[in-house]
Amino acid sequence: MSDVVVTRWIAASPPTVFAFFTDTERWTAWQGVGGKVDARAGGVLRVIMPDAAAASGQFIEVVPPRRIVFTWGWEGN
């Protein structure tokens, strides 16, 4: 398996962007319809999409409000 690194520059303050990656309601309002976000090292990330597909992963590193490292992959086929 290969690693994919994605870097995005967003015209918003770090605390604003950080909030969308660490709060279940904000994340699913932006992307998805449900899920769980436990934004701490070792915490679970699971997002359910509108078509019922789900993506999940784990938070690896969380440094408020500057850095978030997590895994992400589609569940099932």
PDB file of N, CA and C in Angstrom:
ATOM      1  N   MET A   1       0.846  -1.179   0.000  1.00  0.00           N
ATOM      2  CA  MET A   1       0.000   0.000   0.000  1.00  0.00           C
ATOM      3  C   MET A   1       0.886   1.235   0.000  1.00  0.00           C
ATOM      4  N   SER A   2       0.484   2.248  -0.743  1.00  0.00           N
ATOM      5  CA  SER A   2       1.234   3.496  -0.832  1.00  0.00           C
ATOM      6  C   SER A   2       0.595   4.563   0.032  1.00  0.00           C
ATOM      7  N   ASP A   3       1.416   5.465   0.515  1.00  0.00           N
ATOM      8  CA  ASP A   3       0.911   6.625   1.242  1.00  0.00           C
ATOM      9  C   ASP A   3       0.544   7.713   0.250  1.00  0.00           C
ATOM     10  N   VAL A   4      -0.497   8.435   0.570  1.00  0.00           N
ATOM     11  CA  VAL A   4      -0.890   9.607  -0.205  1.00  0.00           C
ATOM     12  C   VAL A   4      -0.890  10.777   0.759  1.00  0.00           C
ATOM     13  N   VAL A   5      -0.174  11.815   0.426  1.00  0.00           N
ATOM     14  CA  VAL A   5      -0.119  13.006   1.258  1.00  0.00           C
ATOM     15  C   VAL A   5      -0.835  14.122   0.516  1.00  0.00           C
ATOM     16  N   VAL A   6      -1.809  14.734   1.186  1.00  0.00           N
ATOM     17  CA  VAL A   6      -2.577  15.814   0.583  1.00  0.00           C
ATOM     18  C   VAL A   6      -2.345  17.070   1.409  1.00  0.00           C
ATOM     19  N   THR A   7      -1.964  18.138   0.749  1.00  0.00           N
ATOM     20  CA  THR A   7      -1.773  19.431   1.405  1.00  0.00           C
ATOM     21  C   THR A   7      -2.714  20.425   0.755  1.00  0.00           C
ATOM     22  N   ARG A   8      -3.463  21.140   1.568  1.00  0.00           N
ATOM     23  CA  ARG A   8      -4.388  22.151   1.059  1.00  0.00           C
ATOM     24  C   ARG A   8      -4.132  23.474   1.776  1.00  0.00           C
ATOM     25  N   TRP A   9      -4.198  24.550   1.041  1.00  0.00           N
ATOM     26  CA  TRP A   9      -4.133  25.884   1.625  1.00  0.00           C
ATOM     27  C   TRP A   9      -5.542  26.459   1.561  1.00  0.00           C
ATOM     28  N   ILE A  10      -6.077  26.854   2.703  1.00  0.00           N
ATOM     29  CA  ILE A  10      -7.454  27.329   2.802  1.00  0.00           C
ATOM     30  C   ILE A  10      -7.441  28.741   3.369  1.00  0.00           C
ATOM     31  N   ALA A  11      -8.228  29.626   2.760  1.00  0.00           N
ATOM     32  CA  ALA A  11      -8.285  31.030   3.192  1.00  0.00           C
ATOM     33  C   ALA A  11      -9.154  31.164   4.446  1.00  0.00           C
ATOM     34  N   ALA A  12      -8.661  30.598   5.539  1.00  0.00           N
ATOM     35  CA  ALA A  12      -9.346  30.681   6.832  1.00  0.00           C
ATOM     36  C   ALA A  12      -8.294  30.528   7.918  1.00  0.00           C
ATOM     37  N   SER A  13      -8.653  30.934   9.108  1.00  0.00           N
ATOM     38  CA  SER A  13      -7.699  30.831  10.212  1.00  0.00           C
ATOM     39  C   SER A  13      -7.508  29.365  10.608  1.00  0.00           C
ATOM     40  N   PRO A  14      -6.344  29.017  11.146  1.00  0.00           N
ATOM     41  CA  PRO A  14      -6.131  27.648  11.599  1.00  0.00           C
ATOM     42  C   PRO A  14      -7.201  27.154  12.579  1.00  0.00           C
ATOM     43  N   PRO A  15      -7.639  27.954  13.561  1.00  0.00           N
ATOM     44  CA  PRO A  15      -8.690  27.448  14.457  1.00  0.00           C
ATOM     45  C   PRO A  15     -10.003  27.125  13.736  1.00  0.00           C
ATOM     46  N   THR A  16     -10.355  27.900  12.716  1.00  0.00           N
ATOM     47  CA  THR A  16     -11.583  27.640  11.958  1.00  0.00           C
ATOM     48  C   THR A  16     -11.467  26.320  11.203  1.00  0.00           C
ATOM     49  N   VAL A  17     -10.376  26.122  10.500  1.00  0.00           N
ATOM     50  CA  VAL A  17     -10.177  24.894   9.738  1.00  0.00           C
ATOM     51  C   VAL A  17     -10.081  23.698  10.689  1.00  0.00           C
ATOM     52  N   PHE A  18      -9.342  23.862  11.769  1.00  0.00           N
ATOM     53  CA  PHE A  18      -9.167  22.784  12.751  1.00  0.00           C
ATOM     54  C   PHE A  18     -10.518  22.302  13.268  1.00  0.00           C
ATOM     55  N   ALA A  19     -11.442  23.226  13.512  1.00  0.00           N
ATOM     56  CA  ALA A  19     -12.762  22.875  14.041  1.00  0.00           C
ATOM     57  C   ALA A  19     -13.530  21.947  13.100  1.00  0.00           C
ATOM     58  N   PHE A  20     -13.353  22.109  11.789  1.00  0.00           N
ATOM     59  CA  PHE A  20     -14.065  21.260  10.840  1.00  0.00           C
ATOM     60  C   PHE A  20     -13.494  19.841  10.776  1.00  0.00           C
ATOM     61  N   PHE A  21     -12.276  19.651  11.235  1.00  0.00           N
ATOM     62  CA  PHE A  21     -11.670  18.323  11.258  1.00  0.00           C
ATOM     63  C   PHE A  21     -11.764  17.654  12.625  1.00  0.00           C
ATOM     64  N   THR A  22     -12.280  18.335  13.628  1.00  0.00           N
ATOM     65  CA  THR A  22     -12.283  17.775  14.980  1.00  0.00           C
ATOM     66  C   THR A  22     -13.665  17.702  15.606  1.00  0.00           C
ATOM     67  N   ASP A  23     -14.683  18.150  14.905  1.00  0.00           N
ATOM     68  CA  ASP A  23     -16.046  18.158  15.438  1.00  0.00           C
ATOM     69  C   ASP A  23     -16.953  17.362  14.490  1.00  0.00           C
ATOM     70  N   THR A  24     -17.626  16.363  15.020  1.00  0.00           N
ATOM     71  CA  THR A  24     -18.463  15.498  14.175  1.00  0.00           C
ATOM     72  C   THR A  24     -19.521  16.287  13.410  1.00  0.00           C
ATOM     73  N   GLU A  25     -20.235  17.176  14.085  1.00  0.00           N
ATOM     74  CA  GLU A  25     -21.296  17.958  13.414  1.00  0.00           C
ATOM     75  C   GLU A  25     -20.753  18.801  12.279  1.00  0.00           C
ATOM     76  N   ARG A  26     -19.644  19.482  12.516  1.00  0.00           N
ATOM     77  CA  ARG A  26     -19.069  20.325  11.451  1.00  0.00           C
ATOM     78  C   ARG A  26     -18.558  19.485  10.296  1.00  0.00           C
ATOM     79  N   TRP A  27     -17.870  18.384  10.601  1.00  0.00           N
ATOM     80  CA  TRP A  27     -17.326  17.547   9.524  1.00  0.00           C
ATOM     81  C   TRP A  27     -18.460  17.008   8.666  1.00  0.00           C
ATOM     82  N   THR A  28     -19.511  16.471   9.302  1.00  0.00           N
ATOM     83  CA  THR A  28     -20.588  15.872   8.515  1.00  0.00           C
ATOM     84  C   THR A  28     -21.473  16.907   7.831  1.00  0.00           C
ATOM     85  N   ALA A  29     -21.510  18.140   8.316  1.00  0.00           N
ATOM     86  CA  ALA A  29     -22.216  19.203   7.589  1.00  0.00           C
ATOM     87  C   ALA A  29     -21.449  19.565   6.319  1.00  0.00           C
ATOM     88  N   TRP A  30     -20.134  19.431   6.373  1.00  0.00           N
ATOM     89  CA  TRP A  30     -19.260  19.751   5.249  1.00  0.00           C
ATOM     90  C   TRP A  30     -19.167  18.562   4.296  1.00  0.00           C
ATOM     91  N   GLN A  31     -19.091  17.361   4.862  1.00  0.00           N
ATOM     92  CA  GLN A  31     -18.837  16.174   4.041  1.00  0.00           C
ATOM     93  C   GLN A  31     -19.476  14.973   4.743  1.00  0.00           C
ATOM     94  N   GLY A  32     -20.574  14.504   4.226  1.00  0.00           N
ATOM     95  CA  GLY A  32     -21.208  13.330   4.801  1.00  0.00           C
ATOM     96  C   GLY A  32     -22.556  13.631   5.426  1.00  0.00           C
ATOM     97  N   VAL A  33     -23.161  12.593   5.997  1.00  0.00           N
ATOM     98  CA  VAL A  33     -24.466  12.747   6.637  1.00  0.00           C
ATOM     99  C   VAL A  33     -24.473  12.194   8.056  1.00  0.00           C
ATOM    100  N   GLY A  34     -23.373  11.615   8.471  1.00  0.00           N
ATOM    101  CA  GLY A  34     -23.277  11.072   9.814  1.00  0.00           C
ATOM    102  C   GLY A  34     -21.886  10.551  10.050  1.00  0.00           C
ATOM    103  N   GLY A  35     -21.636  10.127  11.270  1.00  0.00           N
ATOM    104  CA  GLY A  35     -20.336   9.549  11.564  1.00  0.00           C
ATOM    105  C   GLY A  35     -19.886   9.825  12.969  1.00  0.00           C
ATOM    106  N   LYS A  36     -18.598   9.628  13.183  1.00  0.00           N
ATOM    107  CA  LYS A  36     -17.979   9.870  14.481  1.00  0.00           C
ATOM    108  C   LYS A  36     -16.583  10.412  14.261  1.00  0.00           C
ATOM    109  N   VAL A  37     -16.258  11.465  14.992  1.00  0.00           N
ATOM    110  CA  VAL A  37     -14.931  12.059  14.953  1.00  0.00           C
ATOM    111  C   VAL A  37     -14.438  12.149  16.394  1.00  0.00           C
ATOM    112  N   ASP A  38     -13.427  11.362  16.721  1.00  0.00           N
ATOM    113  CA  ASP A  38     -12.806  11.376  18.049  1.00  0.00           C
ATOM    114  C   ASP A  38     -11.376  11.863  17.853  1.00  0.00           C
ATOM    115  N   ALA A  39     -11.233  13.182  17.778  1.00  0.00           N
ATOM    116  CA  ALA A  39      -9.985  13.805  17.343  1.00  0.00           C
ATOM    117  C   ALA A  39      -8.936  13.845  18.454  1.00  0.00           C
ATOM    118  N   ARG A  40      -8.348  12.697  18.682  1.00  0.00           N
ATOM    119  CA  ARG A  40      -7.198  12.572  19.586  1.00  0.00           C
ATOM    120  C   ARG A  40      -6.357  11.438  19.037  1.00  0.00           C
ATOM    121  N   ALA A  41      -5.076  11.426  19.337  1.00  0.00           N
ATOM    122  CA  ALA A  41      -4.216  10.359  18.842  1.00  0.00           C
ATOM    123  C   ALA A  41      -4.814   9.009  19.236  1.00  0.00           C
ATOM    124  N   GLY A  42      -5.035   8.152  18.248  1.00  0.00           N
ATOM    125  CA  GLY A  42      -5.654   6.859  18.470  1.00  0.00           C
ATOM    126  C   GLY A  42      -7.169   6.878  18.332  1.00  0.00           C
ATOM    127  N   GLY A  43      -7.753   8.061  18.198  1.00  0.00           N
ATOM    128  CA  GLY A  43      -9.202   8.198  18.085  1.00  0.00           C
ATOM    129  C   GLY A  43      -9.725   7.763  16.728  1.00  0.00           C
ATOM    130  N   VAL A  44     -11.012   7.459  16.699  1.00  0.00           N
ATOM    131  CA  VAL A  44     -11.681   6.938  15.506  1.00  0.00           C
ATOM    132  C   VAL A  44     -12.198   8.071  14.625  1.00  0.00           C
ATOM    133  N   LEU A  45     -12.108   7.855  13.325  1.00  0.00           N
ATOM    134  CA  LEU A  45     -12.718   8.731  12.327  1.00  0.00           C
ATOM    135  C   LEU A  45     -13.604   7.862  11.462  1.00  0.00           C
ATOM    136  N   ARG A  46     -14.895   8.169  11.383  1.00  0.00           N
ATOM    137  CA  ARG A  46     -15.808   7.426  10.506  1.00  0.00           C
ATOM    138  C   ARG A  46     -16.829   8.414   9.962  1.00  0.00           C
ATOM    139  N   VAL A  47     -16.925   8.479   8.646  1.00  0.00           N
ATOM    140  CA  VAL A  47     -17.851   9.393   7.986  1.00  0.00           C
ATOM    141  C   VAL A  47     -18.739   8.587   7.046  1.00  0.00           C
ATOM    142  N   ILE A  48     -20.048   8.776   7.189  1.00  0.00           N
ATOM    143  CA  ILE A  48     -21.021   8.112   6.323  1.00  0.00           C
ATOM    144  C   ILE A  48     -21.460   9.123   5.266  1.00  0.00           C
ATOM    145  N   MET A  49     -21.345   8.733   4.016  1.00  0.00           N
ATOM    146  CA  MET A  49     -21.668   9.617   2.900  1.00  0.00           C
ATOM    147  C   MET A  49     -23.160   9.532   2.558  1.00  0.00           C
ATOM    148  N   PRO A  50     -23.668  10.490   1.767  1.00  0.00           N
ATOM    149  CA  PRO A  50     -25.091  10.486   1.407  1.00  0.00           C
ATOM    150  C   PRO A  50     -25.558   9.194   0.731  1.00  0.00           C
ATOM    151  N   ASP A  51     -24.686   8.501   0.019  1.00  0.00           N
ATOM    152  CA  ASP A  51     -25.082   7.255  -0.656  1.00  0.00           C
ATOM    153  C   ASP A  51     -24.891   6.032   0.242  1.00  0.00           C
ATOM    154  N   ALA A  52     -24.675   6.250   1.530  1.00  0.00           N
ATOM    155  CA  ALA A  52     -24.482   5.220   2.556  1.00  0.00           C
ATOM    156  C   ALA A  52     -23.086   4.588   2.545  1.00  0.00           C
ATOM    157  N   ALA A  53     -22.227   4.972   1.614  1.00  0.00           N
ATOM    158  CA  ALA A  53     -20.837   4.511   1.673  1.00  0.00           C
ATOM    159  C   ALA A  53     -20.204   5.107   2.929  1.00  0.00           C
ATOM    160  N   ALA A  54     -19.237   4.406   3.485  1.00  0.00           N
ATOM    161  CA  ALA A  54     -18.579   4.897   4.694  1.00  0.00           C
ATOM    162  C   ALA A  54     -17.071   4.864   4.521  1.00  0.00           C
ATOM    163  N   ALA A  55     -16.427   5.867   5.063  1.00  0.00           N
ATOM    164  CA  ALA A  55     -14.974   5.924   5.104  1.00  0.00           C
ATOM    165  C   ALA A  55     -14.569   5.957   6.567  1.00  0.00           C
ATOM    166  N   SER A  56     -13.466   5.296   6.878  1.00  0.00           N
ATOM    167  CA  SER A  56     -13.031   5.290   8.264  1.00  0.00           C
ATOM    168  C   SER A  56     -11.518   5.350   8.337  1.00  0.00           C
ATOM    169  N   GLY A  57     -11.052   5.701   9.516  1.00  0.00           N
ATOM    170  CA  GLY A  57      -9.626   5.783   9.756  1.00  0.00           C
ATOM    171  C   GLY A  57      -9.369   6.037  11.218  1.00  0.00           C
ATOM    172  N   GLN A  58      -8.150   6.479  11.486  1.00  0.00           N
ATOM    173  CA  GLN A  58      -7.739   6.732  12.852  1.00  0.00           C
ATOM    174  C   GLN A  58      -6.883   7.996  12.883  1.00  0.00           C
ATOM    175  N   PHE A  59      -7.067   8.780  13.919  1.00  0.00           N
ATOM    176  CA  PHE A  59      -6.224   9.952  14.113  1.00  0.00           C
ATOM    177  C   PHE A  59      -4.860   9.498  14.619  1.00  0.00           C
ATOM    178  N   ILE A  60      -3.820   9.978  13.979  1.00  0.00           N
ATOM    179  CA  ILE A  60      -2.453   9.628  14.332  1.00  0.00           C
ATOM    180  C   ILE A  60      -1.829  10.717  15.194  1.00  0.00           C
ATOM    181  N   GLU A  61      -2.022  11.965  14.781  1.00  0.00           N
ATOM    182  CA  GLU A  61      -1.433  13.099  15.501  1.00  0.00           C
ATOM    183  C   GLU A  61      -2.414  14.259  15.469  1.00  0.00           C
ATOM    184  N   VAL A  62      -2.616  14.906  16.619  1.00  0.00           N
ATOM    185  CA  VAL A  62      -3.508  16.056  16.709  1.00  0.00           C
ATOM    186  C   VAL A  62      -2.795  17.124  17.536  1.00  0.00           C
ATOM    187  N   VAL A  63      -2.475  18.252  16.891  1.00  0.00           N
ATOM    188  CA  VAL A  63      -1.799  19.364  17.551  1.00  0.00           C
ATOM    189  C   VAL A  63      -2.640  20.616  17.330  1.00  0.00           C
ATOM    190  N   PRO A  64      -3.537  20.927  18.275  1.00  0.00           N
ATOM    191  CA  PRO A  64      -4.432  22.086  18.103  1.00  0.00           C
ATOM    192  C   PRO A  64      -3.654  23.396  18.029  1.00  0.00           C
ATOM    193  N   PRO A  65      -4.060  24.311  17.196  1.00  0.00           N
ATOM    194  CA  PRO A  65      -4.939  24.168  16.045  1.00  0.00           C
ATOM    195  C   PRO A  65      -4.162  24.084  14.741  1.00  0.00           C
ATOM    196  N   ARG A  66      -3.003  23.457  14.750  1.00  0.00           N
ATOM    197  CA  ARG A  66      -2.084  23.525  13.609  1.00  0.00           C
ATOM    198  C   ARG A  66      -1.900  22.265  12.775  1.00  0.00           C
ATOM    199  N   ARG A  67      -2.097  21.095  13.371  1.00  0.00           N
ATOM    200  CA  ARG A  67      -1.739  19.883  12.628  1.00  0.00           C
ATOM    201  C   ARG A  67      -2.683  18.740  12.986  1.00  0.00           C
ATOM    202  N   ILE A  68      -3.140  18.044  11.957  1.00  0.00           N
ATOM    203  CA  ILE A  68      -3.958  16.847  12.128  1.00  0.00           C
ATOM    204  C   ILE A  68      -3.454  15.816  11.123  1.00  0.00           C
ATOM    205  N   VAL A  69      -3.129  14.639  11.610  1.00  0.00           N
ATOM    206  CA  VAL A  69      -2.694  13.537  10.750  1.00  0.00           C
ATOM    207  C   VAL A  69      -3.649  12.380  11.019  1.00  0.00           C
ATOM    208  N   PHE A  70      -4.248  11.850   9.951  1.00  0.00           N
ATOM    209  CA  PHE A  70      -5.176  10.735  10.119  1.00  0.00           C
ATOM    210  C   PHE A  70      -5.119   9.821   8.908  1.00  0.00           C
ATOM    211  N   THR A  71      -5.550   8.583   9.125  1.00  0.00           N
ATOM    212  CA  THR A  71      -5.692   7.643   8.012  1.00  0.00           C
ATOM    213  C   THR A  71      -7.121   7.747   7.500  1.00  0.00           C
ATOM    214  N   TRP A  72      -7.331   7.289   6.260  1.00  0.00           N
ATOM    215  CA  TRP A  72      -8.650   7.398   5.628  1.00  0.00           C
ATOM    216  C   TRP A  72      -8.760   6.317   4.574  1.00  0.00           C
ATOM    217  N   GLY A  73      -9.833   5.569   4.606  1.00  0.00           N
ATOM    218  CA  GLY A  73     -10.047   4.550   3.595  1.00  0.00           C
ATOM    219  C   GLY A  73     -11.516   4.187   3.515  1.00  0.00           C
ATOM    220  N   TRP A  74     -11.925   3.711   2.350  1.00  0.00           N
ATOM    221  CA  TRP A  74     -13.321   3.319   2.155  1.00  0.00           C
ATOM    222  C   TRP A  74     -13.557   1.953   2.757  1.00  0.00           C
ATOM    223  N   GLU A  75     -14.700   1.777   3.406  1.00  0.00           N
ATOM    224  CA  GLU A  75     -15.082   0.495   3.965  1.00  0.00           C
ATOM    225  C   GLU A  75     -15.759  -0.363   2.895  1.00  0.00           C
ATOM    226  N   GLY A  76     -15.597  -1.666   2.989  1.00  0.00           N
ATOM    227  CA  GLY A  76     -16.268  -2.577   2.070  1.00  0.00           C
ATOM    228  C   GLY A  76     -15.679  -2.560   0.676  1.00  0.00           C
ATOM    229  N   ASN A  77     -16.514  -2.929  -0.279  1.00  0.00           N
ATOM    230  CA  ASN A  77     -16.059  -2.998  -1.671  1.00  0.00           C
ATOM    231  C   ASN A  77     -16.186  -1.650  -2.329  1.00  0.00           C
TER     232      ASN A  77
END
